[in-house]
Short mmCIF file of C-alpha atoms in Angstrom, two decimals:
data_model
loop_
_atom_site.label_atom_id
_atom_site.label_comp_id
_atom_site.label_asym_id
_atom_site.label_seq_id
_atom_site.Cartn_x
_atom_site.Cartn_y
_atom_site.Cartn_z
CA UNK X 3 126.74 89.69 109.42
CA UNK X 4 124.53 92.43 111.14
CA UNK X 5 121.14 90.20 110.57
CA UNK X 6 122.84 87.26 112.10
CA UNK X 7 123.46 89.73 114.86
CA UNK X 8 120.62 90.84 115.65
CA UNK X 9 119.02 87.24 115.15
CA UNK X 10 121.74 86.29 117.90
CA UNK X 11 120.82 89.26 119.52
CA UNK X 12 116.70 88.56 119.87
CA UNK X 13 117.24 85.07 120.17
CA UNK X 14 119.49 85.72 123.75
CA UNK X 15 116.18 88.18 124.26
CA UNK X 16 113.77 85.47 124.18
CA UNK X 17 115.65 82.88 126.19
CA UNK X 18 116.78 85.20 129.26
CA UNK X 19 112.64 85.94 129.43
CA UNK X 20 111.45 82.57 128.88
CA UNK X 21 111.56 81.94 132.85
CA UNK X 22 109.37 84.51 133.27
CA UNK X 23 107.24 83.87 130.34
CA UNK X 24 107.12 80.65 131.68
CA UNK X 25 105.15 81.85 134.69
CA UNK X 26 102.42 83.67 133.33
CA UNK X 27 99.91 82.06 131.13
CA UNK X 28 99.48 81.94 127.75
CA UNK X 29 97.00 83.02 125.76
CA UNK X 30 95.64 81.62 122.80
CA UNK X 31 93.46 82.85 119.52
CA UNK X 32 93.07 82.06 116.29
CA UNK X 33 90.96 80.71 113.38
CA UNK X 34 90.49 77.70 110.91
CA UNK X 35 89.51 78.62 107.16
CA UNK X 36 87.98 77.31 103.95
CA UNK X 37 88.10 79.45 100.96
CA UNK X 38 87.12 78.78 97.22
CA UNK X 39 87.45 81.37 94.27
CA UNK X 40 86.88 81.37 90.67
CA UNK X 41 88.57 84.04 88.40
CA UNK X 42 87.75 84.66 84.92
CA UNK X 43 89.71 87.43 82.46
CA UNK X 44 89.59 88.17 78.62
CA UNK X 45 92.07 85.96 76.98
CA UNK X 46 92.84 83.53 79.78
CA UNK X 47 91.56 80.67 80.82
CA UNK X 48 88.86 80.32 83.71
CA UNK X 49 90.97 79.82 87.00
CA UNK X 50 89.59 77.55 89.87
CA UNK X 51 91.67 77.18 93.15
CA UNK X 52 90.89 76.13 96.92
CA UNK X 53 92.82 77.04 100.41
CA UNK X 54 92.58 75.56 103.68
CA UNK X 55 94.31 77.48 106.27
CA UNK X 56 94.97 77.18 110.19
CA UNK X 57 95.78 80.78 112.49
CA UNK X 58 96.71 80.17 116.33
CA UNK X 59 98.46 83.25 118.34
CA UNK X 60 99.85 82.62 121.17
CA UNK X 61 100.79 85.33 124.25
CA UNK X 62 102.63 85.88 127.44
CA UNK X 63 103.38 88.44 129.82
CA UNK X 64 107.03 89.22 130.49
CA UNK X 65 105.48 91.57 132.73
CA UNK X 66 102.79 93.98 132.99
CA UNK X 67 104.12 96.45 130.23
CA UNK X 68 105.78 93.65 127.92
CA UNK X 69 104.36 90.65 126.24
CA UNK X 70 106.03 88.20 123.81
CA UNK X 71 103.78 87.09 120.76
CA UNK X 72 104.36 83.79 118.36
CA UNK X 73 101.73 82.79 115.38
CA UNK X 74 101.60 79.32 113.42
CA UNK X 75 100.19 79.30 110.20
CA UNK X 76 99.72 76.36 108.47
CA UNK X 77 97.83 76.31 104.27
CA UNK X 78 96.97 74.28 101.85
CA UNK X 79 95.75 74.92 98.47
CA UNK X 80 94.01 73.05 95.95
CA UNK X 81 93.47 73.05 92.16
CA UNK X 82 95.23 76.46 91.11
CA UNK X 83 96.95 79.27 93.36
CA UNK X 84 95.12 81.95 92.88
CA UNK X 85 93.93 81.78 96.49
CA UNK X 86 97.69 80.87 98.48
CA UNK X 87 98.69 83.25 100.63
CA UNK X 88 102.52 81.56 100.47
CA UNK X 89 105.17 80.92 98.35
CA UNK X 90 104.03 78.42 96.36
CA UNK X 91 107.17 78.05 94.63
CA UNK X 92 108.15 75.76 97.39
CA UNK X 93 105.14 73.71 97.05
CA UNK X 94 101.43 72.95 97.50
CA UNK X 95 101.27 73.83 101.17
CA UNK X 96 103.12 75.30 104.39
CA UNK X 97 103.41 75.53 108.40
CA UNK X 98 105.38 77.80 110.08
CA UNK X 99 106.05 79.92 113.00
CA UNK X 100 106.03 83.39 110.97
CA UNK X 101 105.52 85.99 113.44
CA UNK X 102 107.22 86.58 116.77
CA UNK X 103 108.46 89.38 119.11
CA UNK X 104 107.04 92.14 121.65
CA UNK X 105 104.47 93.82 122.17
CA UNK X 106 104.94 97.04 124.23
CA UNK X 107 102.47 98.90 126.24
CA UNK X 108 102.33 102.37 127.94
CA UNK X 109 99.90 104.90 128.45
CA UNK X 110 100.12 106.26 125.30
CA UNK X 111 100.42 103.71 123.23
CA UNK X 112 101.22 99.88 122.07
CA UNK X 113 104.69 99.04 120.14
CA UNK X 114 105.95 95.87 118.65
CA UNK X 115 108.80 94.87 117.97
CA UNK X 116 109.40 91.61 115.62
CA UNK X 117 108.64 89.65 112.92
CA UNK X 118 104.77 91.09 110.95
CA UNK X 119 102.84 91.84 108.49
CA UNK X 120 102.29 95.34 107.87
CA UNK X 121 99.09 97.60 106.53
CA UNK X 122 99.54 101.22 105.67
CA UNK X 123 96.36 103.26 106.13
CA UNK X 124 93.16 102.70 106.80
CA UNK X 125 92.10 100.77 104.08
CA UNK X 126 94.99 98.81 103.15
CA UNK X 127 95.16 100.81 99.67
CA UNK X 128 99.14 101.81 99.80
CA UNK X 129 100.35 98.92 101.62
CA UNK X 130 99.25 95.22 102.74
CA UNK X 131 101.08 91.93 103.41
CA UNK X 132 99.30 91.32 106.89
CA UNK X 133 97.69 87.65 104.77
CA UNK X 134 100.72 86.75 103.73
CA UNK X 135 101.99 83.65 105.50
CA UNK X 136 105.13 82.40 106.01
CA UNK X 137 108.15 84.31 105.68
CA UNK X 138 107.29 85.23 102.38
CA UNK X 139 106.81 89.26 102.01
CA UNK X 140 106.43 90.08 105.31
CA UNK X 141 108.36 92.59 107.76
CA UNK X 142 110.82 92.66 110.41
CA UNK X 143 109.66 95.86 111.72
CA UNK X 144 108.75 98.07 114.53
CA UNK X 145 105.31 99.72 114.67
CA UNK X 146 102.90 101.58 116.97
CA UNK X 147 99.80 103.06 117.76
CA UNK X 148 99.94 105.94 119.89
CA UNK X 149 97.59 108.62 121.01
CA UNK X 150 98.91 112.33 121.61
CA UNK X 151 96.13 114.78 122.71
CA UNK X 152 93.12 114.69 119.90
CA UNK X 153 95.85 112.95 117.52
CA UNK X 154 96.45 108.82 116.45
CA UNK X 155 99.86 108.17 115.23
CA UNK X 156 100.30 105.15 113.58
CA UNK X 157 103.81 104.13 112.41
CA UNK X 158 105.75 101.78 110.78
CA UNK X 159 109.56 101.16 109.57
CA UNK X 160 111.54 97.59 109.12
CA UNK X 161 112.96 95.39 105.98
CA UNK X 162 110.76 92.88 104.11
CA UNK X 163 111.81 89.83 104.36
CA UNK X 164 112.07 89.15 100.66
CA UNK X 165 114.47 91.51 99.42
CA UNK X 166 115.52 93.20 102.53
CA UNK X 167 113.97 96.39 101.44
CA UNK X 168 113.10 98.95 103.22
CA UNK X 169 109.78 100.66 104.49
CA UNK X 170 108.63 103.49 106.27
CA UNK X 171 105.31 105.16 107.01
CA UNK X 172 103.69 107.36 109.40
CA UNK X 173 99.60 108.07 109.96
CA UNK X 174 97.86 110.58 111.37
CA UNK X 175 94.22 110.35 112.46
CA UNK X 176 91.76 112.93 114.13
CA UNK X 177 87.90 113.38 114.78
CA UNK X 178 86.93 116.91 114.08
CA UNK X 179 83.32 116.09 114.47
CA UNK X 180 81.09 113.51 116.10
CA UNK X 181 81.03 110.50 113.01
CA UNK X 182 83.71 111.92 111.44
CA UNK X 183 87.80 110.89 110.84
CA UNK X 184 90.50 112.65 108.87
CA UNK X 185 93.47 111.32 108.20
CA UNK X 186 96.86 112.09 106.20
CA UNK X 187 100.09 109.38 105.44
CA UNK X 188 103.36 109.70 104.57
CA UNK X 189 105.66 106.47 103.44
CA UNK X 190 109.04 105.86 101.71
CA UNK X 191 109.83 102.43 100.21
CA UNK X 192 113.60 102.30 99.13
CA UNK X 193 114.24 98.80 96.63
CA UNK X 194 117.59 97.27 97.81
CA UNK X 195 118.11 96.02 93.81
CA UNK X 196 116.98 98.63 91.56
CA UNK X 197 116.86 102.09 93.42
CA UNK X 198 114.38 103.04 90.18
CA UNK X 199 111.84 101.36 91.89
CA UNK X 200 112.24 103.02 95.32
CA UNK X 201 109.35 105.48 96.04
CA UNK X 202 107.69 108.07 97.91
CA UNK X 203 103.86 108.01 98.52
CA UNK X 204 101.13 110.32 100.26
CA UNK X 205 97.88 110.33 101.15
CA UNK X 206 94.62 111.78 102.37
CA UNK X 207 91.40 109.57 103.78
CA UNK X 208 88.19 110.49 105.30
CA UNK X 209 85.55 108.25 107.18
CA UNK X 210 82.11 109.18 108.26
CA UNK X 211 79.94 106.93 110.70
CA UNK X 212 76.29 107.31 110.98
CA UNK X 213 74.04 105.13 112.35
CA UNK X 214 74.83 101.28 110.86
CA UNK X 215 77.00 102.86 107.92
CA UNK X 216 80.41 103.93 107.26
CA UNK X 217 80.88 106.04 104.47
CA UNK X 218 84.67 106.11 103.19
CA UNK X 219 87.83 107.25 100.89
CA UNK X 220 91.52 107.41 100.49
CA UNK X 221 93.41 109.38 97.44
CA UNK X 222 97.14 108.74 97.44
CA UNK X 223 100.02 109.58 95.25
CA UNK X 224 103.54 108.46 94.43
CA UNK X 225 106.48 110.22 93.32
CA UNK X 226 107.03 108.09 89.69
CA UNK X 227 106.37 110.27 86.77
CA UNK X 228 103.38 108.56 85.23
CA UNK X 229 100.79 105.48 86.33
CA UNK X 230 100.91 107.47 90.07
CA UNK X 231 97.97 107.63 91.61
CA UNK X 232 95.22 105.44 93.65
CA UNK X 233 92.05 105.90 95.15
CA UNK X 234 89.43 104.32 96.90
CA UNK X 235 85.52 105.18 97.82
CA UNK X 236 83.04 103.35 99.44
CA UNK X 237 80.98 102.00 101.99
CA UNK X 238 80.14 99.17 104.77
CA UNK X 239 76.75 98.51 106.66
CA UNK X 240 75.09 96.45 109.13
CA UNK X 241 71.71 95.01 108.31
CA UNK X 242 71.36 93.89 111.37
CA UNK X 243 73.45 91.38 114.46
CA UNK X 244 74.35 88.73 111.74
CA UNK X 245 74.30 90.57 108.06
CA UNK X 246 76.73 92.88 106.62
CA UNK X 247 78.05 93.92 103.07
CA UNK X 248 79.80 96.75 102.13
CA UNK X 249 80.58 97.80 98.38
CA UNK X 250 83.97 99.93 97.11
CA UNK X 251 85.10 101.26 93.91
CA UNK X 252 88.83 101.40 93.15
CA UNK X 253 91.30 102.92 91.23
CA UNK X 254 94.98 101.88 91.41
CA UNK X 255 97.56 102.86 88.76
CA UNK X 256 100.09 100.99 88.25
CA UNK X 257 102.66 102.87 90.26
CA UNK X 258 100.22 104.45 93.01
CA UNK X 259 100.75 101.98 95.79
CA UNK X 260 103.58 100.59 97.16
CA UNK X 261 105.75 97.63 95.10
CA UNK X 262 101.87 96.83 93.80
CA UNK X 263 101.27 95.29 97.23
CA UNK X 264 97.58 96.73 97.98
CA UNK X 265 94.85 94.74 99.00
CA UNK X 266 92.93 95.87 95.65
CA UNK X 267 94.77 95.50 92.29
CA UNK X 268 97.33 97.23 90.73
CA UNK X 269 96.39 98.46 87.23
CA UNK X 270 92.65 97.77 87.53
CA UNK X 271 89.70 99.91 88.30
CA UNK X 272 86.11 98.69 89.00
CA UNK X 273 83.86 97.76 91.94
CA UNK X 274 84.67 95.10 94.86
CA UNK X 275 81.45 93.77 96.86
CA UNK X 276 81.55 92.01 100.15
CA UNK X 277 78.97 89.48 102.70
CA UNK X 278 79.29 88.33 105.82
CA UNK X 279 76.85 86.72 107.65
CA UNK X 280 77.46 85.46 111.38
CA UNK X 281 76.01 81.68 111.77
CA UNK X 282 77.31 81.85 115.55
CA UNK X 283 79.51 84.51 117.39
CA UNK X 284 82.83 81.85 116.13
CA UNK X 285 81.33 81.69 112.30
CA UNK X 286 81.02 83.93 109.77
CA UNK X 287 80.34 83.14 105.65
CA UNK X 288 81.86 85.49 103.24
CA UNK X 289 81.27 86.30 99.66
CA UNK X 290 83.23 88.55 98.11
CA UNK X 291 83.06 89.98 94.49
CA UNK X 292 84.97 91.98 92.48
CA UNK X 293 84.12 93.39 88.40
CA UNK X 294 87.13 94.78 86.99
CA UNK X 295 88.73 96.66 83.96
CA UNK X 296 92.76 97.39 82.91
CA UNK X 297 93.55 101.16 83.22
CA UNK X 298 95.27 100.90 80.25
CA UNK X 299 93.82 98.63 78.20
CA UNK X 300 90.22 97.56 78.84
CA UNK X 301 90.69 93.75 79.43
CA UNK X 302 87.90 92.69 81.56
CA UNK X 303 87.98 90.37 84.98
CA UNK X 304 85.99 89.00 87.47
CA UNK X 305 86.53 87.28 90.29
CA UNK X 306 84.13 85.41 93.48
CA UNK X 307 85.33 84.12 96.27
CA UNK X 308 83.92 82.62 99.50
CA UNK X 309 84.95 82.17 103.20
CA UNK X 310 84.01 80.11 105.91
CA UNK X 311 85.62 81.21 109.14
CA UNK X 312 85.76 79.48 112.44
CA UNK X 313 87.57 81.78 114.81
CA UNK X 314 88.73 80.66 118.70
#
């Protein structure tokens, strides 16, 4: 009864400011996507799978401190899918309009309000749904970014939309030295169905920038007895206006991020490489290539992946 509510209750929102939306223009972004990966692991078959996927955002101004956002996503996948980023229960592809809301501004900071994905520190290690498309595992949430004296705050608390469980996190950023960032998190995840798998996380991370490098690393910790811990070390550079790569090592237990939903992998360890190169300013190509090991076990995977992204 209270989520048809509040659906009621943001739906009247959006209507009463559509006039006004109406008279500002919209903005537009987004991207078009072909990916390909091939996975291989001891004692499974090789795995070979395809996506095609279409981004726009769209943007108005209620006023000068309030905008409403909307997003269509549209994928496809191909062969297996190991590369959706949907339900795939439901099928072989998927368009929807999966994110929507406001987007608050003040001098301090930027809030929004709605339907999203959500990331939890600075290198997506605890937390990360923000490729999911679709209403599948994504938030109905509030966050922010806000800036008090020397201080970021970033914050986050809403449901997921599958399960209706509950998140909340807050991060805390400073620059103590020219090149330099420290940061801390806190975050709570409470499981509507089984309370035993409700949580309570922290974390440290550190980043240091100098000249076309960025050294980094994240160490967090959950409140489960055993399997608790994650961390993450590594590093990006620039090889000049077009060329990039960057190359991590991580460490994720099986309980050390949240519900498993990191953008590394839950009871695996080993090294993750990345490429971009920039053919124009609207297209990149992406490798990306990961060597892995169980934790506990010592089954081996790989996995390589590609990207070729037209953004807009």
């Amino acid at each position: 009864m209270k989520k048809r509510l509040l659906a009621a209750a943001v739906a009247a929102s959006m209507t009463l400011s559509l006039g006004a939306a109406m008279a500002a223009p919209v903005e537009f972004d987004g991207s078009v996507e072909t990916h390909y990966q091939w996975d291989q692991a001891d004692g499974t078959p090789d795995l070979e799978g395809a996506r095609n996927t279409v981004i726009v955002n769209a943007k108005t101004a209620l006023d000068e401190n309030i905008d409403v956002y909307a997003r269509f996503a549209a994928q496809r996948y191909h062969g297996a899918d190991i590369s959706a980023d949907f339900d795939t229960s439901k099928g072989k592809s998927t368009a929807t309009i999966d994110r929507y809301g406001f987007i608050l501004k003040s001098d301090s900071g930027t809030y929004t309000l709605g339907r999203q994905g959500g990331t939890i520190g600075p290198n997506a290690l605890l937390y990360s749904t923000d490729g999911n498309i679709g209403s599948y595992d994504v938030l109905d949430a509030v966050s922010g970014v806000v800036t008090t004296g020397v201080t970021e705050l970033q914050f986050l608390a809403g449901k997921e939309t599958d399960g209706d469980n509950k998140l909340y996190s807050l991060h805390a950023s400073y620059q103590p030295a020219t090149g330099w960032t420290l940061g801390a998190t806190l975050a709570k995840y409470d499981k509507k169905d089984d309370s035993s798998q409700s949580s309570k996380h922290w974390a440290v991370d550190t980043a240091y920038a100098y000249g076309a490098t960025t050294y980094f690393a994240e160490y967090t910790k959950s409140d489960f007895s055993n399997d608790n811990k994650a961390f993450v070390i590594g590093l990006s550079h620039d090889l000049d206006d077009k060329n990039s790569l960057s190359l991590t090592y991580a460490k994720v237990d099986d309980n050390g991020a949240i519900a498993k939903k990191t953008d590394f992998d839950s009871g695996l360890k080993g090294l993750y490489f990345g490429y971009d190169h920039k053919f124009t300013d609207n297209t990149t190509f992406s490798v990306a290539y990961n060597d892995l090991k169980e934790i506990n076990g010592g089954a081996k995977s790989n996995s390589l992946e590609t990207f070729v992204t037209y953004s807009f």
